[in-house]
PDB file of C-alpha atoms in Angstrom:
ATOM      1  CA  MET A 299     -40.289  62.037  66.665  1.00  0.00           C
ATOM      2  CA  THR A 300     -40.016  59.276  63.782  1.00  0.00           C
ATOM      3  CA  ARG A 301     -43.836  59.043  63.101  1.00  0.00           C
ATOM      4  CA  ARG A 302     -44.327  55.662  63.424  1.00  0.00           C
ATOM      5  CA  LEU A 303     -47.018  53.611  60.573  1.00  0.00           C
ATOM      6  CA  THR A 304     -48.934  50.286  61.357  1.00  0.00           C
ATOM      7  CA  LEU A 305     -50.136  48.146  59.285  1.00  0.00           C
ATOM      8  CA  VAL A 306     -53.787  46.928  59.231  1.00  0.00           C
ATOM      9  CA  PRO A 307     -54.125  43.527  58.826  1.00  0.00           C
ATOM     10  CA  LEU A 308     -56.904  42.666  57.190  1.00  0.00           C
ATOM     11  CA  PHE A 309     -55.470  44.879  54.374  1.00  0.00           C
ATOM     12  CA  THR A 310     -52.177  43.165  53.795  1.00  0.00           C
ATOM     13  CA  LEU A 311     -53.094  40.797  50.902  1.00  0.00           C
ATOM     14  CA  ILE A 312     -54.631  43.532  48.949  1.00  0.00           C
ATOM     15  CA  LEU A 313     -51.565  45.854  49.156  1.00  0.00           C
ATOM     16  CA  THR A 314     -50.330  44.855  45.478  1.00  0.00           C
ATOM     17  CA  GLY A 315     -53.593  45.822  44.133  1.00  0.00           C
ATOM     18  CA  CYS A 316     -53.707  49.172  45.078  1.00  0.00           C
ATOM     19  CA  ILE A 317     -49.999  50.051  43.029  1.00  0.00           C
ATOM     20  CA  ASN A 318     -50.122  51.506  39.959  1.00  0.00           C
ATOM     21  CA  SER A 319     -46.096  51.691  39.472  1.00  0.00           C
ATOM     22  CA  SER A 320     -44.315  53.191  35.526  1.00  0.00           C
ATOM     23  CA  THR A 321     -40.417  53.242  34.928  1.00  0.00           C
ATOM     24  CA  LEU A 322     -39.026  55.043  32.247  1.00  0.00           C
ATOM     25  CA  ILE A 323     -35.932  54.520  30.489  1.00  0.00           C
ATOM     26  CA  LYS A 324     -34.097  57.149  29.035  1.00  0.00           C
ATOM     27  CA  VAL A 325     -30.881  55.859  27.059  1.00  0.00           C
ATOM     28  CA  LYS A 326     -28.446  57.739  24.880  1.00  0.00           C
ATOM     29  CA  ALA A 327     -25.541  56.010  23.086  1.00  0.00           C
ATOM     30  CA  ASP A 328     -22.873  55.853  25.313  1.00  0.00           C
ATOM     31  CA  GLY A 329     -24.980  54.837  27.822  1.00  0.00           C
ATOM     32  CA  SER A 330     -26.177  57.235  29.999  1.00  0.00           C
ATOM     33  CA  GLY A 331     -29.523  58.279  30.577  1.00  0.00           C
ATOM     34  CA  THR A 332     -31.952  58.859  33.158  1.00  0.00           C
ATOM     35  CA  ILE A 333     -35.112  57.037  34.876  1.00  0.00           C
ATOM     36  CA  GLU A 334     -38.427  57.712  35.288  1.00  0.00           C
ATOM     37  CA  GLN A 335     -40.238  56.081  37.847  1.00  0.00           C
ATOM     38  CA  ALA A 336     -43.818  57.303  39.250  1.00  0.00           C
ATOM     39  CA  VAL A 337     -45.392  55.075  41.509  1.00  0.00           C
ATOM     40  CA  LEU A 338     -49.340  56.409  42.914  1.00  0.00           C
ATOM     41  CA  MET A 339     -51.264  54.045  45.254  1.00  0.00           C
ATOM     42  CA  ASN A 340     -54.888  54.435  46.032  1.00  0.00           C
ATOM     43  CA  ALA A 341     -54.867  57.028  48.581  1.00  0.00           C
ATOM     44  CA  GLN A 342     -58.447  55.964  49.897  1.00  0.00           C
ATOM     45  CA  ALA A 343     -57.109  52.686  50.669  1.00  0.00           C
ATOM     46  CA  PHE A 344     -53.778  53.486  51.297  1.00  0.00           C
ATOM     47  CA  ARG A 345     -54.884  55.254  54.723  1.00  0.00           C
ATOM     48  CA  GLY A 346     -57.395  53.142  55.141  1.00  0.00           C
ATOM     49  CA  MET A 347     -54.892  50.427  56.032  1.00  0.00           C
ATOM     50  CA  PHE A 348     -52.235  52.563  57.356  1.00  0.00           C
ATOM     51  CA  THR A 349     -52.235  54.839  60.627  1.00  0.00           C
ATOM     52  CA  ALA A 350     -49.443  57.108  62.396  1.00  0.00           C
ATOM     53  CA  LEU A 351     -48.494  58.144  65.393  1.00  0.00           C
ATOM     54  CA  GLY A 352     -47.223  61.915  65.308  1.00  0.00           C
ATOM     55  CA  ALA A 353     -44.964  63.864  68.336  1.00  0.00           C
ATOM     56  CA  ASP A 354     -48.086  63.804  70.486  1.00  0.00           C
ATOM     57  CA  GLY A 355     -48.913  60.308  70.661  1.00  0.00           C
ATOM     58  CA  LYS A 356     -52.113  59.774  68.449  1.00  0.00           C
ATOM     59  CA  PRO A 357     -52.962  58.266  65.431  1.00  0.00           C
ATOM     60  CA  ALA A 358     -52.760  61.074  62.345  1.00  0.00           C
ATOM     61  CA  GLN A 359     -54.244  60.123  58.846  1.00  0.00           C
ATOM     62  CA  VAL A 360     -50.506  60.376  56.182  1.00  0.00           C
ATOM     63  CA  GLY A 361     -50.114  59.419  52.236  1.00  0.00           C
ATOM     64  CA  PRO A 362     -48.776  58.218  50.127  1.00  0.00           C
ATOM     65  CA  THR A 363     -47.180  61.395  48.436  1.00  0.00           C
ATOM     66  CA  ALA A 364     -45.310  62.183  51.323  1.00  0.00           C
ATOM     67  CA  VAL A 365     -41.937  62.204  49.721  1.00  0.00           C
ATOM     68  CA  ASN A 366     -38.935  60.048  52.466  1.00  0.00           C
ATOM     69  CA  GLU A 367     -34.826  61.690  49.727  1.00  0.00           C
ATOM     70  CA  ALA A 368     -33.082  58.825  51.710  1.00  0.00           C
ATOM     71  CA  GLU A 369     -35.453  56.248  50.509  1.00  0.00           C
ATOM     72  CA  LEU A 370     -35.215  57.538  47.189  1.00  0.00           C
ATOM     73  CA  LYS A 371     -31.364  57.709  47.609  1.00  0.00           C
ATOM     74  CA  ALA A 372     -31.172  53.955  48.562  1.00  0.00           C
ATOM     75  CA  ALA A 373     -32.986  52.992  46.308  1.00  0.00           C
ATOM     76  CA  ALA A 374     -31.062  54.528  43.646  1.00  0.00           C
ATOM     77  CA  GLU A 375     -27.819  52.868  44.949  1.00  0.00           C
ATOM     78  CA  LYS A 376     -30.145  49.107  44.465  1.00  0.00           C
ATOM     79  CA  MET A 377     -30.381  49.916  41.064  1.00  0.00           C
ATOM     80  CA  GLY A 378     -26.260  50.025  40.197  1.00  0.00           C
ATOM     81  CA  GLU A 379     -23.452  51.761  39.991  1.00  0.00           C
ATOM     82  CA  GLY A 380     -23.536  54.922  38.903  1.00  0.00           C
ATOM     83  CA  VAL A 381     -27.032  56.070  39.999  1.00  0.00           C
ATOM     84  CA  THR A 382     -27.999  58.370  41.425  1.00  0.00           C
ATOM     85  CA  PHE A 383     -30.983  59.946  43.089  1.00  0.00           C
ATOM     86  CA  VAL A 384     -32.618  62.918  40.471  1.00  0.00           C
ATOM     87  CA  SER A 385     -35.448  64.890  42.138  1.00  0.00           C
ATOM     88  CA  ALA A 386     -38.825  64.071  43.577  1.00  0.00           C
ATOM     89  CA  THR A 387     -42.286  65.477  43.284  1.00  0.00           C
ATOM     90  CA  PRO A 388     -45.221  64.517  44.466  1.00  0.00           C
ATOM     91  CA  LEU A 389     -48.118  62.998  42.630  1.00  0.00           C
ATOM     92  CA  LYS A 390     -52.325  63.637  42.412  1.00  0.00           C
ATOM     93  CA  ALA A 391     -53.870  62.021  39.761  1.00  0.00           C
ATOM     94  CA  ASP A 392     -58.028  62.163  38.629  1.00  0.00           C
ATOM     95  CA  ASN A 393     -58.565  58.899  39.370  1.00  0.00           C
ATOM     96  CA  GLY A 394     -57.959  58.988  43.280  1.00  0.00           C
ATOM     97  CA  PHE A 395     -54.703  57.981  43.099  1.00  0.00           C
ATOM     98  CA  GLU A 396     -51.319  60.007  44.598  1.00  0.00           C
ATOM     99  CA  GLY A 397     -47.614  59.229  44.832  1.00  0.00           C
ATOM    100  CA  THR A 398     -44.771  60.460  43.700  1.00  0.00           C
ATOM    101  CA  LYS A 399     -42.192  60.840  40.442  1.00  0.00           C
ATOM    102  CA  ALA A 400     -38.570  60.009  41.028  1.00  0.00           C
ATOM    103  CA  VAL A 401     -36.090  60.499  38.604  1.00  0.00           C
ATOM    104  CA  TYR A 402     -32.537  59.304  38.614  1.00  0.00           C
ATOM    105  CA  ALA A 403     -29.711  59.395  36.600  1.00  0.00           C
ATOM    106  CA  PHE A 404     -27.251  56.626  35.519  1.00  0.00           C
ATOM    107  CA  THR A 405     -23.994  56.677  33.746  1.00  0.00           C
ATOM    108  CA  ASP A 406     -24.347  52.196  32.487  1.00  0.00           C
ATOM    109  CA  ILE A 407     -27.109  51.227  31.765  1.00  0.00           C
ATOM    110  CA  THR A 408     -24.705  47.944  31.390  1.00  0.00           C
ATOM    111  CA  LYS A 409     -24.801  48.907  35.076  1.00  0.00           C
ATOM    112  CA  LEU A 410     -28.293  49.066  35.795  1.00  0.00           C
ATOM    113  CA  ARG A 411     -30.248  46.664  37.563  1.00  0.00           C
ATOM    114  CA  VAL A 412     -34.141  47.596  36.927  1.00  0.00           C
ATOM    115  CA  ASP A 413     -36.850  46.009  39.107  1.00  0.00           C
ATOM    116  CA  GLN A 414     -40.142  44.291  37.389  1.00  0.00           C
ATOM    117  CA  ASP A 415     -41.961  44.770  41.043  1.00  0.00           C
ATOM    118  CA  PRO A 416     -44.118  47.916  42.137  1.00  0.00           C
ATOM    119  CA  SER A 417     -42.066  49.614  45.120  1.00  0.00           C
ATOM    120  CA  MET A 418     -43.237  52.128  47.645  1.00  0.00           C
ATOM    121  CA  ALA A 419     -39.960  53.561  47.786  1.00  0.00           C
ATOM    122  CA  GLY A 420     -40.288  57.370  49.077  1.00  0.00           C
ATOM    123  CA  GLY A 421     -43.052  57.535  49.679  1.00  0.00           C
ATOM    124  CA  ALA A 422     -44.448  57.229  53.976  1.00  0.00           C
ATOM    125  CA  ASN A 423     -41.611  55.299  55.690  1.00  0.00           C
ATOM    126  CA  VAL A 424     -43.755  52.077  55.939  1.00  0.00           C
ATOM    127  CA  GLN A 425     -42.385  48.373  56.283  1.00  0.00           C
ATOM    128  CA  VAL A 426     -44.364  46.205  53.956  1.00  0.00           C
ATOM    129  CA  GLN A 427     -42.466  42.713  53.189  1.00  0.00           C
ATOM    130  CA  ARG A 428     -41.632  42.475  49.553  1.00  0.00           C
ATOM    131  CA  LYS A 429     -40.587  39.012  47.567  1.00  0.00           C
ATOM    132  CA  PRO A 430     -37.308  39.708  46.210  1.00  0.00           C
ATOM    133  CA  GLY A 431     -37.525  41.435  42.748  1.00  0.00           C
ATOM    134  CA  LYS A 432     -36.208  39.614  39.641  1.00  0.00           C
ATOM    135  CA  PRO A 433     -34.567  42.859  38.219  1.00  0.00           C
ATOM    136  CA  VAL A 434     -34.090  43.751  34.000  1.00  0.00           C
ATOM    137  CA  VAL A 435     -30.411  43.655  32.809  1.00  0.00           C
ATOM    138  CA  PHE A 436     -29.339  45.985  29.785  1.00  0.00           C
ATOM    139  CA  THR A 437     -26.583  45.395  27.421  1.00  0.00           C
ATOM    140  CA  LEU A 438     -24.512  48.041  25.072  1.00  0.00           C
ATOM    141  CA  ALA A 439     -22.879  47.575  21.495  1.00  0.00           C
ATOM    142  CA  LYS A 440     -22.534  48.739  18.188  1.00  0.00           C
ATOM    143  CA  GLY A 441     -24.191  48.211  15.753  1.00  0.00           C
ATOM    144  CA  ALA A 442     -23.449  48.123  11.883  1.00  0.00           C
ATOM    145  CA  ASN A 443     -22.912  51.525  10.624  1.00  0.00           C
ATOM    146  CA  GLY A 444     -22.564  53.664  13.654  1.00  0.00           C
ATOM    147  CA  THR A 445     -25.645  52.704  15.817  1.00  0.00           C
ATOM    148  CA  THR A 446     -26.316  51.213  18.868  1.00  0.00           C
ATOM    149  CA  VAL A 447     -28.186  47.852  19.801  1.00  0.00           C
ATOM    150  CA  VAL A 448     -29.504  48.229  23.586  1.00  0.00           C
ATOM    151  CA  THR A 449     -30.615  44.627  24.947  1.00  0.00           C
ATOM    152  CA  ALA A 450     -32.809  44.125  27.401  1.00  0.00           C
ATOM    153  CA  ASN A 451     -32.891  41.293  29.140  1.00  0.00           C
ATOM    154  CA  PHE A 452     -35.480  39.067  31.387  1.00  0.00           C
ATOM    155  CA  THR A 453     -33.501  36.959  33.180  1.00  0.00           C
ATOM    156  CA  ASP A 454     -36.332  35.350  35.518  1.00  0.00           C
ATOM    157  CA  MET A 455     -38.728  34.384  32.076  1.00  0.00           C
ATOM    158  CA  ALA A 456     -35.761  33.206  30.736  1.00  0.00           C
ATOM    159  CA  GLN A 457     -34.646  30.579  33.983  1.00  0.00           C
ATOM    160  CA  GLN A 458     -38.743  29.440  34.583  1.00  0.00           C
ATOM    161  CA  ALA A 459     -39.467  28.468  30.715  1.00  0.00           C
ATOM    162  CA  GLU A 460     -35.961  26.275  31.684  1.00  0.00           C
ATOM    163  CA  ALA A 461     -37.144  24.885  34.335  1.00  0.00           C
ATOM    164  CA  ARG A 462     -40.612  24.482  33.301  1.00  0.00           C
ATOM    165  CA  ALA A 463     -39.184  22.505  30.296  1.00  0.00           C
ATOM    166  CA  LYS A 464     -36.871  20.630  32.969  1.00  0.00           C
ATOM    167  CA  ASP A 465     -39.777  19.713  35.302  1.00  0.00           C
ATOM    168  CA  GLN A 466     -43.079  19.014  34.324  1.00  0.00           C
ATOM    169  CA  ALA A 467     -44.340  18.139  38.263  1.00  0.00           C
ATOM    170  CA  PRO A 468     -46.702  21.194  39.406  1.00  0.00           C
ATOM    171  CA  PRO A 469     -45.387  23.164  42.216  1.00  0.00           C
ATOM    172  CA  GLN A 470     -45.349  22.511  45.826  1.00  0.00           C
ATOM    173  CA  GLY A 471     -48.799  22.803  47.976  1.00  0.00           C
ATOM    174  CA  GLN A 472     -50.123  23.573  44.397  1.00  0.00           C
ATOM    175  CA  MET A 473     -54.197  23.014  45.008  1.00  0.00           C
ATOM    176  CA  SER A 474     -57.577  22.202  42.052  1.00  0.00           C
ATOM    177  CA  PRO A 475     -58.416  25.428  40.861  1.00  0.00           C
ATOM    178  CA  ASP A 476     -61.513  23.537  41.648  1.00  0.00           C
ATOM    179  CA  ALA A 477     -60.702  24.031  45.535  1.00  0.00           C
ATOM    180  CA  ILE A 478     -60.602  27.885  45.615  1.00  0.00           C
ATOM    181  CA  SER A 479     -63.398  29.019  47.490  1.00  0.00           C
ATOM    182  CA  PRO A 480     -65.871  31.998  47.324  1.00  0.00           C
ATOM    183  CA  GLN A 481     -64.122  34.118  49.663  1.00  0.00           C
ATOM    184  CA  MET A 482     -60.295  33.384  47.649  1.00  0.00           C
ATOM    185  CA  MET A 483     -61.867  33.949  44.675  1.00  0.00           C
ATOM    186  CA  GLU A 484     -62.936  37.928  46.132  1.00  0.00           C
ATOM    187  CA  MET A 485     -59.438  37.901  47.875  1.00  0.00           C
ATOM    188  CA  ALA A 486     -57.698  37.325  44.582  1.00  0.00           C
ATOM    189  CA  LYS A 487     -60.387  39.857  42.402  1.00  0.00           C
ATOM    190  CA  ALA A 488     -59.937  43.096  44.961  1.00  0.00           C
ATOM    191  CA  MET A 489     -55.820  42.533  45.396  1.00  0.00           C
ATOM    192  CA  PHE A 490     -55.774  42.105  41.064  1.00  0.00           C
ATOM    193  CA  ASN A 491     -57.866  45.548  40.785  1.00  0.00           C
ATOM    194  CA  GLY A 492     -56.224  48.275  39.787  1.00  0.00           C
ATOM    195  CA  PHE A 493     -53.275  46.723  39.128  1.00  0.00           C
ATOM    196  CA  LYS A 494     -50.801  48.556  36.320  1.00  0.00           C
ATOM    197  CA  VAL A 495     -47.061  47.861  36.050  1.00  0.00           C
ATOM    198  CA  ALA A 496     -45.125  49.328  32.778  1.00  0.00           C
ATOM    199  CA  ILE A 497     -41.532  49.392  32.001  1.00  0.00           C
ATOM    200  CA  ASP A 498     -40.217  51.570  29.354  1.00  0.00           C
ATOM    201  CA  LEU A 499     -37.665  52.046  27.234  1.00  0.00           C
ATOM    202  CA  GLU A 500     -37.023  55.893  24.968  1.00  0.00           C
ATOM    203  CA  VAL A 501     -33.613  56.011  22.898  1.00  0.00           C
ATOM    204  CA  ALA A 502     -31.542  59.260  22.263  1.00  0.00           C
ATOM    205  CA  GLY A 503     -32.424  59.495  18.534  1.00  0.00           C
ATOM    206  CA  GLN A 504     -34.256  57.005  15.773  1.00  0.00           C
ATOM    207  CA  ILE A 505     -35.273  53.422  16.166  1.00  0.00           C
ATOM    208  CA  VAL A 506     -34.046  51.205  13.041  1.00  0.00           C
ATOM    209  CA  LYS A 507     -35.689  48.051  14.234  1.00  0.00           C
ATOM    210  CA  SER A 508     -37.034  46.235  17.111  1.00  0.00           C
ATOM    211  CA  SER A 509     -37.479  42.829  18.985  1.00  0.00           C
ATOM    212  CA  SER A 510     -40.260  44.008  20.185  1.00  0.00           C
ATOM    213  CA  GLU A 511     -44.045  44.769  18.995  1.00  0.00           C
ATOM    214  CA  TYR A 512     -44.960  47.846  20.765  1.00  0.00           C
ATOM    215  CA  VAL A 513     -42.384  49.687  19.247  1.00  0.00           C
ATOM    216  CA  SER A 514     -43.905  53.523  19.679  1.00  0.00           C
ATOM    217  CA  GLY A 515     -41.338  56.710  18.129  1.00  0.00           C
ATOM    218  CA  PRO A 516     -38.709  56.504  20.121  1.00  0.00           C
ATOM    219  CA  ARG A 517     -40.361  54.228  22.662  1.00  0.00           C
ATOM    220  CA  VAL A 518     -40.522  51.099  23.025  1.00  0.00           C
ATOM    221  CA  THR A 519     -42.633  48.872  25.953  1.00  0.00           C
ATOM    222  CA  LEU A 520     -41.098  46.833  27.513  1.00  0.00           C
ATOM    223  CA  LEU A 521     -43.837  45.274  29.661  1.00  0.00           C
ATOM    224  CA  GLU A 522     -47.161  46.391  30.159  1.00  0.00           C
ATOM    225  CA  MET A 523     -49.873  44.699  33.376  1.00  0.00           C
ATOM    226  CA  ASP A 524     -53.132  46.443  33.694  1.00  0.00           C
ATOM    227  CA  LEU A 525     -55.619  43.667  35.192  1.00  0.00           C
ATOM    228  CA  GLY A 526     -58.601  44.875  34.625  1.00  0.00           C
ATOM    229  CA  GLU A 527     -58.779  42.209  31.975  1.00  0.00           C
ATOM    230  CA  LEU A 528     -57.535  39.706  34.404  1.00  0.00           C
ATOM    231  CA  LEU A 529     -60.925  39.595  36.664  1.00  0.00           C
ATOM    232  CA  LYS A 530     -62.876  39.770  33.769  1.00  0.00           C
ATOM    233  CA  ASP A 531     -61.747  35.299  33.109  1.00  0.00           C
ATOM    234  CA  GLU A 532     -62.709  33.926  36.544  1.00  0.00           C
ATOM    235  CA  ALA A 533     -60.780  30.463  34.843  1.00  0.00           C
ATOM    236  CA  LYS A 534     -57.942  32.278  34.943  1.00  0.00           C
ATOM    237  CA  LEU A 535     -57.673  33.917  38.132  1.00  0.00           C
ATOM    238  CA  LYS A 536     -58.701  30.582  40.396  1.00  0.00           C
ATOM    239  CA  GLU A 537     -55.364  29.636  37.591  1.00  0.00           C
ATOM    240  CA  ILE A 538     -52.929  31.574  39.017  1.00  0.00           C
ATOM    241  CA  GLN A 539     -54.029  31.596  42.758  1.00  0.00           C
ATOM    242  CA  ALA A 540     -53.953  27.802  43.337  1.00  0.00           C
ATOM    243  CA  LYS A 541     -50.871  27.765  41.303  1.00  0.00           C
ATOM    244  CA  LEU A 542     -49.116  30.621  43.207  1.00  0.00           C
ATOM    245  CA  GLY A 543     -50.668  31.699  46.460  1.00  0.00           C
ATOM    246  CA  PRO A 544     -52.375  34.765  47.134  1.00  0.00           C
ATOM    247  CA  ASN A 545     -49.511  37.062  46.464  1.00  0.00           C
ATOM    248  CA  PRO A 546     -47.125  36.291  43.553  1.00  0.00           C
ATOM    249  CA  SER A 547     -45.116  39.030  42.124  1.00  0.00           C
ATOM    250  CA  VAL A 548     -45.064  39.990  38.419  1.00  0.00           C
ATOM    251  CA  SER A 549     -42.433  37.794  37.783  1.00  0.00           C
ATOM    252  CA  GLU A 550     -44.116  34.517  38.828  1.00  0.00           C
ATOM    253  CA  LEU A 551     -47.184  35.786  36.929  1.00  0.00           C
ATOM    254  CA  LYS A 552     -46.057  36.759  33.412  1.00  0.00           C
ATOM    255  CA  PRO A 553     -46.082  33.075  32.380  1.00  0.00           C
ATOM    256  CA  TYR A 554     -49.585  32.599  33.071  1.00  0.00           C
ATOM    257  CA  LEU A 555     -50.936  36.057  31.421  1.00  0.00           C
ATOM    258  CA  ALA A 556     -49.683  35.398  27.447  1.00  0.00           C
ATOM    259  CA  GLY A 557     -52.250  36.387  25.051  1.00  0.00           C
ATOM    260  CA  ILE A 558     -54.726  38.269  27.614  1.00  0.00           C
ATOM    261  CA  LYS A 559     -55.900  41.045  25.378  1.00  0.00           C
ATOM    262  CA  GLY A 560     -54.940  44.315  26.837  1.00  0.00           C
ATOM    263  CA  LEU A 561     -51.136  43.304  28.180  1.00  0.00           C
ATOM    264  CA  LYS A 562     -48.069  43.544  26.281  1.00  0.00           C
ATOM    265  CA  ILE A 563     -45.039  41.150  27.397  1.00  0.00           C
ATOM    266  CA  ASN A 564     -42.137  40.041  25.479  1.00  0.00           C
ATOM    267  CA  GLU A 565     -39.365  37.229  24.533  1.00  0.00           C
ATOM    268  CA  PRO A 566     -37.093  37.486  27.814  1.00  0.00           C
ATOM    269  CA  ILE A 567     -34.826  39.191  25.641  1.00  0.00           C
ATOM    270  CA  VAL A 568     -36.159  42.411  23.610  1.00  0.00           C
ATOM    271  CA  THR A 569     -33.297  43.928  21.538  1.00  0.00           C
ATOM    272  CA  VAL A 570     -33.556  47.819  20.519  1.00  0.00           C
ATOM    273  CA  GLU A 571     -31.341  49.242  17.628  1.00  0.00           C
ATOM    274  CA  PHE A 572     -30.819  53.145  16.717  1.00  0.00           C
ATOM    275  CA  LYS A 573     -28.993  55.442  15.349  1.00  0.00           C
TER     276      LYS A 573
END
């Protein structure tokens, strides 16, 4: 009998804040490579939000470490043509977070689409409404002296910058930060507490140069957001809550996070040349 999961409504707004997501894209000069994607959740919060009905029809506890290969294979198809699911293993961290590490293979990075927003794909069979993702896309070209150039394009940031330049009118439904109630602020703090997302690109070779300042050996950090620092700035929290509402996506958050200590956010286009 298929397990059915029930969402406790009171906790839906803090679901995103329970997630730590890291994506490592490893690419070769021919454009093929692998993706290592780990998604962990606060296990205690997860079990508080969800219950399952077992074969006997009675509630049963579930956890975020349950591996669902069917969902992971479906996630691979959404990443682009030539992406295939390779393997998955449960993960448990010392901080009480649990989840799954999945490995995918791709044949052509130019057909790859990597979602910036954390996904629970491959975990327990939970249906949660998410905003449409804003994928990172890539190009591959040959550089001088036999080098290879990979370009990561955060198209959402470029589009948002262009839209703000054309129209400075405030978003519909925007409220003044002063109108944010203490209850709404506590909800925002709960949502962002513990939220982490990272996307890194690792080349099979030696990096010659990159437009990103976040380079370590063969690896470039494309995006890293640990919103613990944001919680210390209540004025910034109020601004985000007022303009974006209670459950913003990573793509919506980024324009408001530039300059916050501890966050690594690049320009919309990141180039990496390697040999």
